[in-house]
Structure formats: structure tokens, C-alpha cells
Amino acid sequence: MSNSKIFLIIILVLVAIVLVFNYSGLKPKIPESLQPSTYADEQKLMQDIGPNATPEKQQEYFLLAQRLAKEGDSITIKDCKGSPTVLKAIPGKIVSIINQDEKNHQITLESGKYKYAVAANNTAEIKFDLFRGKGFYSYGCDRVSGPAGILFVEE
């Protein structure tokens, strides 16, 4: 066999290997925390869309919250910011609020209608039965402007 045929076979084998890795999903997964869009998307969610938002804007916000929502049963508060930014919540389920700060915090929902105290370096268990159904509910921390995070309810 000539050198050019061997070279062509080697090239074809390499191309086949590259195609197999590309289309089989064997590429290493980039950790979500390093994906560039995550931080920007979380910041977009933390901006209040307001009561006069168009249906298109509300739908865009809803889909973004749905995409970023994390399954779980706890929220960690540090510097009055919630983690995960969006927690997929189930009405009536107990959620642990973990305060990692050196001071007490007050977590508020529904624009201050519901208030929950969480002692410094402590955990409070809260049963959220207040949801009006499918949607997103921002919660605040102390009197810091803007939401600390979002509870996403999907029935």
C-alpha cells in the first residue's frame, strides 16, 4: 500500500473519531457556575419587571425563571442574597432557610405580607402555603432593595 493511501486512511479514522465525540455527547460538560450566561441571566431575573409588563415580557421572565430553577428544599442566605437564585418550590412543602451571616435576617414574601425571622448562623424551617398557583414569587431580605431570590412554583 502506498504512503498516500495510508495517510488518507489515518485522516479518515481521525475524522471519524472527532465526529463520534462531537455527536455522541462525550464532550466534557462545562460546570453551570462557569457558563457565561448564568450570571447575566440571574441578574436579569433580579430586576423587577413591574406590574405593567407586557405579556411577552412576563412570558420571557417566566421562561428564564423556569430554566434557572433548581430542585431542592433549602435556600442559603449570605449577604441578603439567596442561593440558589431560583428555587423550584412546591406549595405546602417545608423549605429550610439557612442564614450564613453573623446577623439576624427577616425574609419577606408577597411585598412584606409574610415575614419570617431567621437567626444569625442558624436555620429556620418554613412551610410556604401562601402560593396562589403557578408562577414566580420573589422574596426579600431585611430592607435591602430588590429581591434576594425567587421561589418558582410549577404545578
XYZ file of N, CA and C in Angstrom:
465
model
N 0.852 -1.172 0.000
C 0.000 0.000 0.000
C 0.901 1.239 0.000
N 0.519 2.226 -0.773
C 1.348 3.424 -0.880
C 1.177 4.320 0.351
N 2.148 5.182 0.547
C 2.124 6.112 1.687
C 0.919 7.050 1.633
N 0.530 7.452 0.450
C -0.610 8.369 0.338
C -1.912 7.686 0.745
N -2.068 6.396 0.451
C -3.272 5.668 0.864
C -3.297 5.495 2.382
N -2.149 5.184 2.981
C -2.069 5.042 4.444
C -2.408 6.378 5.107
N -1.860 7.456 4.570
C -2.129 8.790 5.107
C -3.623 9.116 5.020
N -4.253 8.795 3.888
C -5.679 9.042 3.699
C -6.514 8.233 4.694
N -6.143 6.990 4.934
C -6.862 6.143 5.893
C -6.740 6.722 7.303
N -5.549 7.170 7.678
C -5.335 7.766 9.008
C -6.198 9.018 9.165
N -6.231 9.852 8.146
C -7.043 11.078 8.193
C -8.524 10.723 8.345
N -9.008 9.747 7.596
C -10.414 9.339 7.685
C -10.750 8.791 9.069
N -9.848 8.014 9.654
C -10.064 7.478 11.002
C -10.136 8.622 12.013
N -9.241 9.582 11.909
C -9.254 10.730 12.830
C -10.546 11.543 12.686
N -10.987 11.757 11.467
C -12.238 12.482 11.239
C -13.404 11.715 11.860
N -13.416 10.401 11.690
C -14.481 9.577 12.271
C -14.481 9.680 13.791
N -13.310 9.665 14.417
C -13.211 9.784 15.880
C -13.754 11.135 16.341
N -13.378 12.194 15.654
C -13.856 13.532 16.012
C -15.378 13.604 15.883
N -15.923 13.054 14.819
C -17.378 13.071 14.633
C -18.094 12.279 15.712
N -17.551 11.136 16.092
C -18.166 10.324 17.143
C -18.209 11.102 18.453
N -17.108 11.745 18.830
C -17.078 12.514 20.072
C -18.006 13.719 20.002
N -18.067 14.370 18.859
C -18.919 15.555 18.713
C -20.398 15.231 18.819
N -20.829 14.159 18.226
C -22.256 13.858 18.151
C -22.747 12.850 19.177
N -21.850 12.305 19.977
C -22.295 11.320 20.973
C -22.439 11.924 22.359
N -22.147 13.194 22.501
C -22.290 13.831 23.808
C -21.166 13.481 24.768
N -20.048 13.023 24.267
C -18.933 12.646 25.128
C -18.038 13.830 25.485
N -18.432 15.012 25.050
C -17.647 16.193 25.398
C -17.779 16.452 26.893
N -16.712 16.921 27.530
C -16.826 17.222 28.959
C -17.813 18.360 29.171
N -18.661 18.208 30.179
C -19.678 19.212 30.477
C -19.040 20.379 31.226
N -19.375 21.585 30.799
C -18.893 22.784 31.482
C -19.746 22.975 32.722
N -19.116 23.129 33.904
C -19.909 23.349 35.118
C -20.815 24.563 34.943
N -22.033 24.458 35.465
C -23.020 25.524 35.283
C -22.521 26.860 35.819
N -21.759 26.801 36.920
C -21.274 28.048 37.515
C -20.285 28.771 36.605
N -19.688 28.049 35.642
C -18.730 28.671 34.734
C -19.352 29.061 33.401
N -20.604 28.730 33.192
C -21.249 29.091 31.945
C -21.535 30.585 31.969
N -21.086 31.309 30.955
C -21.173 32.768 30.990
C -22.581 33.323 31.079
N -23.569 32.647 30.533
C -24.912 33.221 30.519
C -25.607 33.133 31.873
N -25.191 32.220 32.747
C -25.898 32.009 34.002
C -25.917 33.267 34.861
N -24.770 33.895 35.088
C -24.703 35.076 35.950
C -25.547 36.210 35.374
N -25.412 36.457 34.085
C -26.179 37.536 33.451
C -27.675 37.250 33.528
N -28.055 35.991 33.328
C -29.466 35.625 33.409
C -29.995 35.797 34.828
N -29.199 35.424 35.828
C -29.624 35.600 37.220
C -29.804 37.078 37.539
N -28.908 37.918 37.039
C -29.031 39.355 37.275
C -30.288 39.911 36.604
N -30.604 39.402 35.426
C -31.817 39.839 34.725
C -33.062 39.485 35.542
N -33.053 38.308 36.163
C -34.194 37.895 36.982
C -34.357 38.768 38.221
N -33.260 39.289 38.742
C -33.323 40.076 39.967
C -33.859 41.480 39.723
N -34.083 41.845 38.475
C -34.689 43.137 38.161
C -36.200 42.944 38.084
N -36.907 43.726 38.824
C -38.367 43.619 38.859
C -38.940 44.041 37.512
N -39.790 43.193 36.941
C -40.386 43.549 35.647
C -41.582 44.477 35.809
N -42.106 44.566 37.020
C -43.188 45.504 37.300
C -44.550 44.988 36.884
N -45.584 45.579 37.471
C -46.955 45.113 37.215
C -47.462 45.444 35.815
N -46.834 46.397 35.139
C -47.306 46.812 33.819
C -46.534 46.162 32.677
N -45.803 45.103 32.972
C -45.023 44.428 31.932
C -45.954 43.810 30.890
N -45.513 43.837 29.649
C -46.308 43.240 28.571
C -46.382 41.723 28.765
N -47.386 41.084 28.187
C -47.458 39.618 28.273
C -46.197 38.939 27.729
N -45.599 39.517 26.693
C -44.368 38.948 26.133
C -43.229 39.020 27.148
N -43.121 40.162 27.833
C -42.071 40.340 28.842
C -42.305 39.391 30.020
N -43.557 39.242 30.433
C -43.879 38.313 31.518
C -43.527 36.885 31.127
N -43.824 36.493 29.892
C -43.515 35.143 29.420
C -42.005 34.923 29.365
N -41.264 35.919 28.889
C -39.801 35.817 28.833
C -39.228 35.626 30.243
N -39.737 36.395 31.197
C -39.291 36.308 32.586
C -39.622 34.934 33.167
N -40.836 34.472 32.901
C -41.290 33.171 33.397
C -40.407 32.046 32.850
N -40.106 32.072 31.552
C -39.277 31.025 30.939
C -37.852 31.053 31.479
N -37.322 32.250 31.732
C -35.978 32.361 32.296
C -35.950 31.806 33.717
N -36.953 32.153 34.520
C -37.035 31.619 35.886
C -37.169 30.103 35.857
N -37.964 29.604 34.951
C -38.157 28.156 34.825
C -36.840 27.467 34.460
N -36.076 28.064 33.553
C -34.807 27.461 33.115
C -33.766 27.458 34.229
N -33.740 28.511 35.033
C -32.727 28.624 36.085
C -33.137 27.952 37.392
N -34.395 27.538 37.498
C -34.897 26.957 38.754
C -34.138 25.687 39.121
N -33.791 25.585 40.397
C -33.081 24.424 40.936
C -34.015 23.653 41.857
N -33.995 22.346 41.719
C -34.741 21.485 42.636
C -34.054 21.551 43.990
N -34.805 21.467 45.048
C -34.197 21.452 46.372
C -35.205 21.792 47.443
N -34.713 21.784 48.669
C -35.592 22.100 49.793
C -34.943 23.094 50.741
N -33.927 23.826 50.236
C -33.298 24.823 51.106
C -32.802 26.017 50.297
N -32.764 27.141 50.997
C -32.222 28.389 50.463
C -31.151 28.841 51.437
N -29.991 29.190 50.927
C -28.920 29.724 51.758
C -28.876 31.237 51.569
N -28.898 31.964 52.682
C -28.832 33.425 52.650
C -27.443 33.856 53.097
N -26.766 34.615 52.252
C -25.458 35.191 52.573
C -25.459 36.604 52.019
N -25.206 37.582 52.880
C -25.229 38.993 52.479
C -26.571 39.367 51.829
N -27.648 38.816 52.362
C -29.013 39.071 51.884
C -29.224 38.676 50.419
N -28.492 37.673 49.971
C -28.704 37.107 48.640
C -29.009 35.630 48.803
N -30.033 35.159 48.108
C -30.431 33.762 48.200
C -29.701 32.886 47.201
N -29.416 31.671 47.624
C -28.816 30.682 46.743
C -29.532 29.359 46.970
N -30.066 28.766 45.950
C -29.988 29.163 44.550
C -30.808 30.430 44.297
N -30.498 31.089 43.209
C -31.226 32.303 42.866
C -32.705 32.002 42.666
N -32.998 30.862 42.037
C -34.381 30.436 41.817
C -34.534 29.023 42.370
N -35.404 28.868 43.360
C -35.689 27.550 43.935
C -37.049 27.091 43.440
N -37.081 25.890 42.862
C -38.365 25.315 42.449
C -39.088 24.894 43.717
N -40.196 25.550 44.002
C -40.919 25.341 45.254
C -42.216 24.580 45.013
N -42.607 23.840 46.029
C -43.868 23.100 45.994
C -44.730 23.642 47.129
N -45.944 24.134 46.823
C -46.796 24.664 47.887
C -47.001 23.635 48.995
N -46.867 24.098 50.240
C -47.062 23.227 51.396
C -45.832 22.461 51.821
N -44.764 22.503 51.034
C -43.543 21.784 51.380
C -42.676 22.661 52.286
N -42.013 22.038 53.244
C -41.133 22.781 54.152
C -39.818 23.098 53.443
N -39.407 24.357 53.541
C -38.148 24.822 52.966
C -37.278 25.327 54.105
N -36.029 24.894 54.135
C -35.079 25.374 55.145
C -34.415 26.646 54.639
N -34.418 27.673 55.471
C -33.716 28.916 55.168
C -32.474 28.928 56.049
N -31.311 28.868 55.428
C -30.040 28.801 56.151
C -29.395 30.180 56.113
N -29.264 30.804 57.267
C -28.655 32.127 57.373
C -27.171 31.948 57.680
N -26.308 32.297 56.739
C -24.865 32.169 56.943
C -24.220 33.461 57.423
N -25.026 34.443 57.734
C -24.492 35.726 58.178
C -24.409 35.796 59.698
N -23.664 36.778 60.176
C -23.466 36.998 61.611
C -24.600 37.806 62.232
N -25.613 38.153 61.437
C -26.737 38.922 61.983
C -28.050 38.259 61.598
N -29.072 38.554 62.387
C -30.412 38.036 62.115
C -30.945 38.648 60.827
N -31.787 37.892 60.134
C -32.424 38.407 58.920
C -33.925 38.183 59.001
N -34.638 39.020 58.280
C -36.073 38.834 58.123
C -36.335 38.618 56.630
N -36.880 37.446 56.313
C -37.211 37.107 54.935
C -38.676 37.463 54.723
N -38.952 38.194 53.647
C -40.323 38.636 53.386
C -40.794 38.129 52.026
N -42.072 37.804 51.974
C -42.713 37.387 50.721
C -43.941 38.234 50.495
N -44.362 38.258 49.229
C -45.588 38.987 48.877
C -45.503 40.443 49.345
N -44.399 41.113 49.019
C -44.189 42.531 49.349
C -44.339 42.822 50.833
N -43.834 41.927 51.671
C -43.849 42.129 53.115
C -45.073 41.583 53.817
N -46.006 41.008 53.081
C -47.219 40.459 53.687
C -46.879 39.302 54.627
N -45.891 38.494 54.249
C -45.448 37.368 55.081
C -44.006 37.617 55.487
N -43.725 37.470 56.787
C -42.382 37.739 57.313
C -41.912 36.549 58.131
N -40.648 36.182 57.924
C -40.060 35.041 58.626
C -38.704 35.457 59.182
N -38.505 35.267 60.482
C -37.231 35.610 61.121
C -36.292 34.411 61.042
N -35.032 34.694 60.696
C -34.005 33.652 60.659
C -32.814 34.183 61.452
N -32.513 33.528 62.570
C -31.432 33.974 63.452
C -30.073 33.829 62.766
N -29.111 34.624 63.239
C -27.746 34.583 62.710
C -27.173 33.175 62.812
N -26.465 32.752 61.752
C -25.819 31.434 61.707
C -26.762 30.321 62.143
N -27.985 30.388 61.667
C -28.995 29.426 62.076
C -29.866 29.050 60.886
N -30.753 28.093 61.105
C -31.661 27.624 60.064
C -33.095 27.712 60.568
N -33.973 28.188 59.724
C -35.406 28.211 60.038
C -36.120 27.354 59.004
N -37.092 26.596 59.466
C -37.891 25.795 58.543
C -39.226 26.491 58.340
N -39.561 26.716 57.088
C -40.756 27.482 56.746
C -41.615 26.656 55.802
N -42.895 26.644 56.082
C -43.842 25.964 55.194
C -44.562 27.043 54.397
N -44.293 27.065 53.105
C -44.900 28.071 52.241
C -46.231 27.545 51.705
N -47.368 27.920 52.340
C -48.674 27.531 51.794
C -49.364 28.725 51.143
N -48.659 29.778 50.917
C -49.302 31.011 50.513
C -49.402 31.190 49.015
N -48.911 30.255 48.245
C -48.876 30.462 46.803
C -50.266 30.438 46.183
N -50.438 31.305 45.229
C -51.710 31.405 44.510
C -51.716 30.506 43.279
N -50.744 29.665 43.145
C -50.668 28.774 41.990
C -49.382 28.977 41.222
N -49.381 28.495 39.995
C -48.203 28.530 39.137
C -47.702 29.959 38.968
N -46.395 30.125 39.066
C -45.812 31.444 38.876
C -44.515 31.590 39.635
N -44.046 32.811 39.720
C -42.820 33.087 40.448
C -43.119 34.093 41.541
N -42.466 33.888 42.677
C -42.679 34.710 43.863
C -41.318 35.164 44.361
N -41.051 36.445 44.279
C -39.767 36.930 44.775
C -39.844 37.079 46.288
N -38.701 36.900 46.925
C -38.634 37.115 48.370
C -37.512 38.099 48.650
N -37.698 38.852 49.721
C -36.724 39.860 50.093
C -36.004 39.485 51.371
N -34.974 40.237 51.668
C -34.187 40.029 52.880
C -34.012 41.381 53.555
N -34.460 41.466 54.797
C -34.412 42.711 55.552
C -35.053 43.815 54.718
N -34.430 44.946 54.665
C -35.000 46.034 53.858
C -34.111 46.364 52.668
N -33.359 45.365 52.226
C -32.499 45.548 51.063
C -33.396 45.669 49.834
N -33.109 46.656 48.988
C -33.965 46.836 47.810
C -33.745 45.694 46.819
N -34.805 45.348 46.142
C -34.746 44.267 45.161
C -34.884 42.909 45.824
N -35.193 41.909 45.023
C -35.380 40.572 45.583
C -34.065 39.921 45.985
N -34.129 39.062 47.010
C -32.973 38.254 47.412
C -32.937 36.979 46.585
N -34.097 36.567 46.096
C -34.205 35.362 45.286
C -35.640 35.155 44.851
N -35.875 34.019 44.202
C -37.196 33.737 43.649
C -37.596 32.305 43.976
N -38.848 32.150 44.364
C -39.450 30.825 44.506
C -40.289 30.612 43.253
N -40.029 29.530 42.550
C -40.731 29.238 41.303
C -41.682 28.077 41.536
N -42.958 28.315 41.321
C -43.977 27.288 41.545
C -44.502 26.822 40.193
N -44.385 25.537 39.972
C -44.859 24.941 38.727
C -45.736 23.759 39.101
N -47.008 23.860 38.836
C -47.943 22.800 39.238
C -47.965 21.685 38.228
